[in-house]
Short mmCIF file of C-alpha atoms in Angstrom, two decimals:
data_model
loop_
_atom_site.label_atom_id
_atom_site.label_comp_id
_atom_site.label_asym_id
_atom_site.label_seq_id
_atom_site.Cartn_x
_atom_site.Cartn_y
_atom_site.Cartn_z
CA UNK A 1 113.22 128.74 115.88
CA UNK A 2 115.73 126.27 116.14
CA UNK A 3 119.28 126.78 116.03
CA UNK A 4 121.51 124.79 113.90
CA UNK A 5 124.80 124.70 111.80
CA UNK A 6 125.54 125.25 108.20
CA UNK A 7 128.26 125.43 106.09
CA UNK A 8 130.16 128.41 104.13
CA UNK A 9 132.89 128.30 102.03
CA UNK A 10 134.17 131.92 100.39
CA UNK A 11 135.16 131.01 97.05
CA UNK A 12 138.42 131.50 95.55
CA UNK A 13 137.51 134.48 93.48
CA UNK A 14 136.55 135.78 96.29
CA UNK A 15 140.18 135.37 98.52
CA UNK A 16 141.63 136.05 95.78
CA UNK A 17 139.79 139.94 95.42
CA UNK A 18 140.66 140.32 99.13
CA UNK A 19 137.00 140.20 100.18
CA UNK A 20 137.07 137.59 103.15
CA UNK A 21 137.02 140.44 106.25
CA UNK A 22 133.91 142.19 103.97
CA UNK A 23 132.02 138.39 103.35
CA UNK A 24 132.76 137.26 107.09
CA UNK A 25 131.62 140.70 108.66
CA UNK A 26 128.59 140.49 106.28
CA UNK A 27 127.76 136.71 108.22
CA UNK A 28 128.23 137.74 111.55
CA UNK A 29 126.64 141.15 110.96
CA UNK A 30 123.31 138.76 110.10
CA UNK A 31 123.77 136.99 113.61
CA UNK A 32 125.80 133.88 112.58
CA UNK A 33 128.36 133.01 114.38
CA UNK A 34 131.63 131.60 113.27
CA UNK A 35 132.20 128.04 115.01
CA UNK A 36 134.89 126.95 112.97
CA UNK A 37 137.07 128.42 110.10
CA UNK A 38 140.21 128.05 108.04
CA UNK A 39 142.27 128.68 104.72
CA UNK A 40 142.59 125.77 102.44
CA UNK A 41 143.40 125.05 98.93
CA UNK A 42 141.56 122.18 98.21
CA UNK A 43 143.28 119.27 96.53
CA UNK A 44 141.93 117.95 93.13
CA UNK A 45 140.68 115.05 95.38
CA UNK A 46 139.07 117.17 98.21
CA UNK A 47 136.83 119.09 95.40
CA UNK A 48 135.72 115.62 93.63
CA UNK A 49 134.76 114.38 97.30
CA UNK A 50 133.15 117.27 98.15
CA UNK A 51 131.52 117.89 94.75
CA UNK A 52 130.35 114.51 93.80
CA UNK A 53 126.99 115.05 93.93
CA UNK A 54 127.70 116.73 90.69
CA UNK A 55 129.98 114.35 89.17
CA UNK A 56 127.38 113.14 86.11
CA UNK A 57 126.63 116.80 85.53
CA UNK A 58 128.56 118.79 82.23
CA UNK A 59 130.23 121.37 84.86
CA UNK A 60 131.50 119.22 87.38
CA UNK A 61 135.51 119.27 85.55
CA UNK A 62 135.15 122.63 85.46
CA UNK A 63 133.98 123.28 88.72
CA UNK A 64 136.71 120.82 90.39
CA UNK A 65 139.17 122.84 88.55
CA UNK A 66 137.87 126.47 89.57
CA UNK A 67 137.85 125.26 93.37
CA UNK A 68 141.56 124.09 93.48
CA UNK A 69 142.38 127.35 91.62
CA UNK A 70 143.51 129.30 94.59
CA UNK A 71 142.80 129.29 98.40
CA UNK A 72 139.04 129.02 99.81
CA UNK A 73 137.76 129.56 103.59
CA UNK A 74 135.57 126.95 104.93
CA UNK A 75 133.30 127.88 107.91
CA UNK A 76 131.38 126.31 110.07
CA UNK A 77 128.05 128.80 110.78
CA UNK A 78 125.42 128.95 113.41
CA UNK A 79 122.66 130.44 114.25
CA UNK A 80 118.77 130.53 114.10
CA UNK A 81 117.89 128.66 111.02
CA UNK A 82 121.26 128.80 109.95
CA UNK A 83 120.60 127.00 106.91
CA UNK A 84 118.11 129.03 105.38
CA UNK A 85 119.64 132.84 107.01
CA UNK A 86 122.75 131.79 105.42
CA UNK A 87 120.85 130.91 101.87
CA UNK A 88 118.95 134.16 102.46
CA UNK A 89 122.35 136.62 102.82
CA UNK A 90 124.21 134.90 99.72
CA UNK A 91 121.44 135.20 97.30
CA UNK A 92 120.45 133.52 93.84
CA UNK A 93 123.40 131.62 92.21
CA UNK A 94 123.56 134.26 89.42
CA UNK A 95 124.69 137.50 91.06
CA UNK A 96 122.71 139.12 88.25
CA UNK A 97 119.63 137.50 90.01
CA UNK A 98 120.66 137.45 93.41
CA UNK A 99 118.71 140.89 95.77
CA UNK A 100 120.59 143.43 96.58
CA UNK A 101 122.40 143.47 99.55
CA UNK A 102 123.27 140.05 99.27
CA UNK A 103 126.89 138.59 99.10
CA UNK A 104 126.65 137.59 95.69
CA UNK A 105 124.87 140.77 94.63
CA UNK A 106 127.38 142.54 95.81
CA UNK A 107 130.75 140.79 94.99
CA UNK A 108 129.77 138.04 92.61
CA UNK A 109 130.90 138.07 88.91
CA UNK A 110 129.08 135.35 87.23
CA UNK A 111 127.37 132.00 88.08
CA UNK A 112 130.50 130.18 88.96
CA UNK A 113 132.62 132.88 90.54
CA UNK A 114 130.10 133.94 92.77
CA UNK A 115 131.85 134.25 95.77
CA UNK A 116 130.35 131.66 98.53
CA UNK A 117 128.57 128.26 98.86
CA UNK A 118 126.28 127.09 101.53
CA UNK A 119 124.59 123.98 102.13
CA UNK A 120 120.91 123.89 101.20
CA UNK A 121 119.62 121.23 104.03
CA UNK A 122 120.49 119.94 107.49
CA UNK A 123 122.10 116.54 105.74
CA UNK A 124 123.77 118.53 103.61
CA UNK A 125 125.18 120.99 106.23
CA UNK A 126 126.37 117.73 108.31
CA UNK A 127 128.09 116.38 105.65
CA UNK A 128 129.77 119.66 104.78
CA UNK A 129 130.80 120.52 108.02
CA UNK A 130 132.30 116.85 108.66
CA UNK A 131 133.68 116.85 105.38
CA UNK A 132 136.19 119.46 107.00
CA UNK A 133 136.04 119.74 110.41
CA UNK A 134 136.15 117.07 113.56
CA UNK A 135 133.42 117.86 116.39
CA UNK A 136 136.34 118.70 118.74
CA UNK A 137 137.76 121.49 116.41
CA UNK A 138 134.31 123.93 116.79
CA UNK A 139 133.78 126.43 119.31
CA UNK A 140 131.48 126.06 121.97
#
């Protein structure tokens, strides 16, 4: 099992229910740890940057618009197969379809306010991270 770093951010709707102590002792309950972390609202510009692999698709306005809505928390997770732990804990996309006990089970409301993103591969996770951290601000 290798270990390796992902990416988490909890979601506005999520900050803005109070739920960030619940979400984060959820991760670190499941053996991640927390190398990295902070409060941000994202700027119009951050979300298009960060979200531009969806620019083409129908959602992507709405999307930008929902992330610069109110404060996020953007982590920086690791851990044995970090990646796909971190997958595992949120659940589906849907919180209707996501297994119980999961983040989004739990505190989700609908496909877009569904309380946390992670990144789905290593490239992706890199990308993520660096996208809002420097090397020299994680732990260890």
């Amino acid at each position: 099992m290798a270990i390796e770093r992902t990416f988490s951010i909890i979601k506005p709707d999520a900050v803005e229910r109070n739920l960030i102590g619940d979400i984060l002792k959820m991760i670190t309950e499941a053996g991640l740890k927390i190398k990295g972390m902070r409060m941000i609202h994202m700027s119009k510009e951050q979300a298009e940057g960060f979200y531009a692999v969806h620019k083409e698709r129908p959602f992507f306005g709405e999307l930008v618009e929902y992330m610069t809505s109110g404060p996020v928390v953007v982590s920086c997770l690791e851990g044995e197969n970090a990646i796909e732990n971190y997958r595992k804990l949120m659940g589906a996309t849907n919180p209707e379809q996501a297994e119980e006990g999961t983040i989004r089970a739990r505190f989700g409301q609908n496909i877009q306010n569904n309380s946390c993103h992670g990144s789905d591969a290593p490239d992706t996770a890199r990308n993520e991270v660096a996208f809002f951290f420097n090397e020299d601000e994680l732990v260890g």
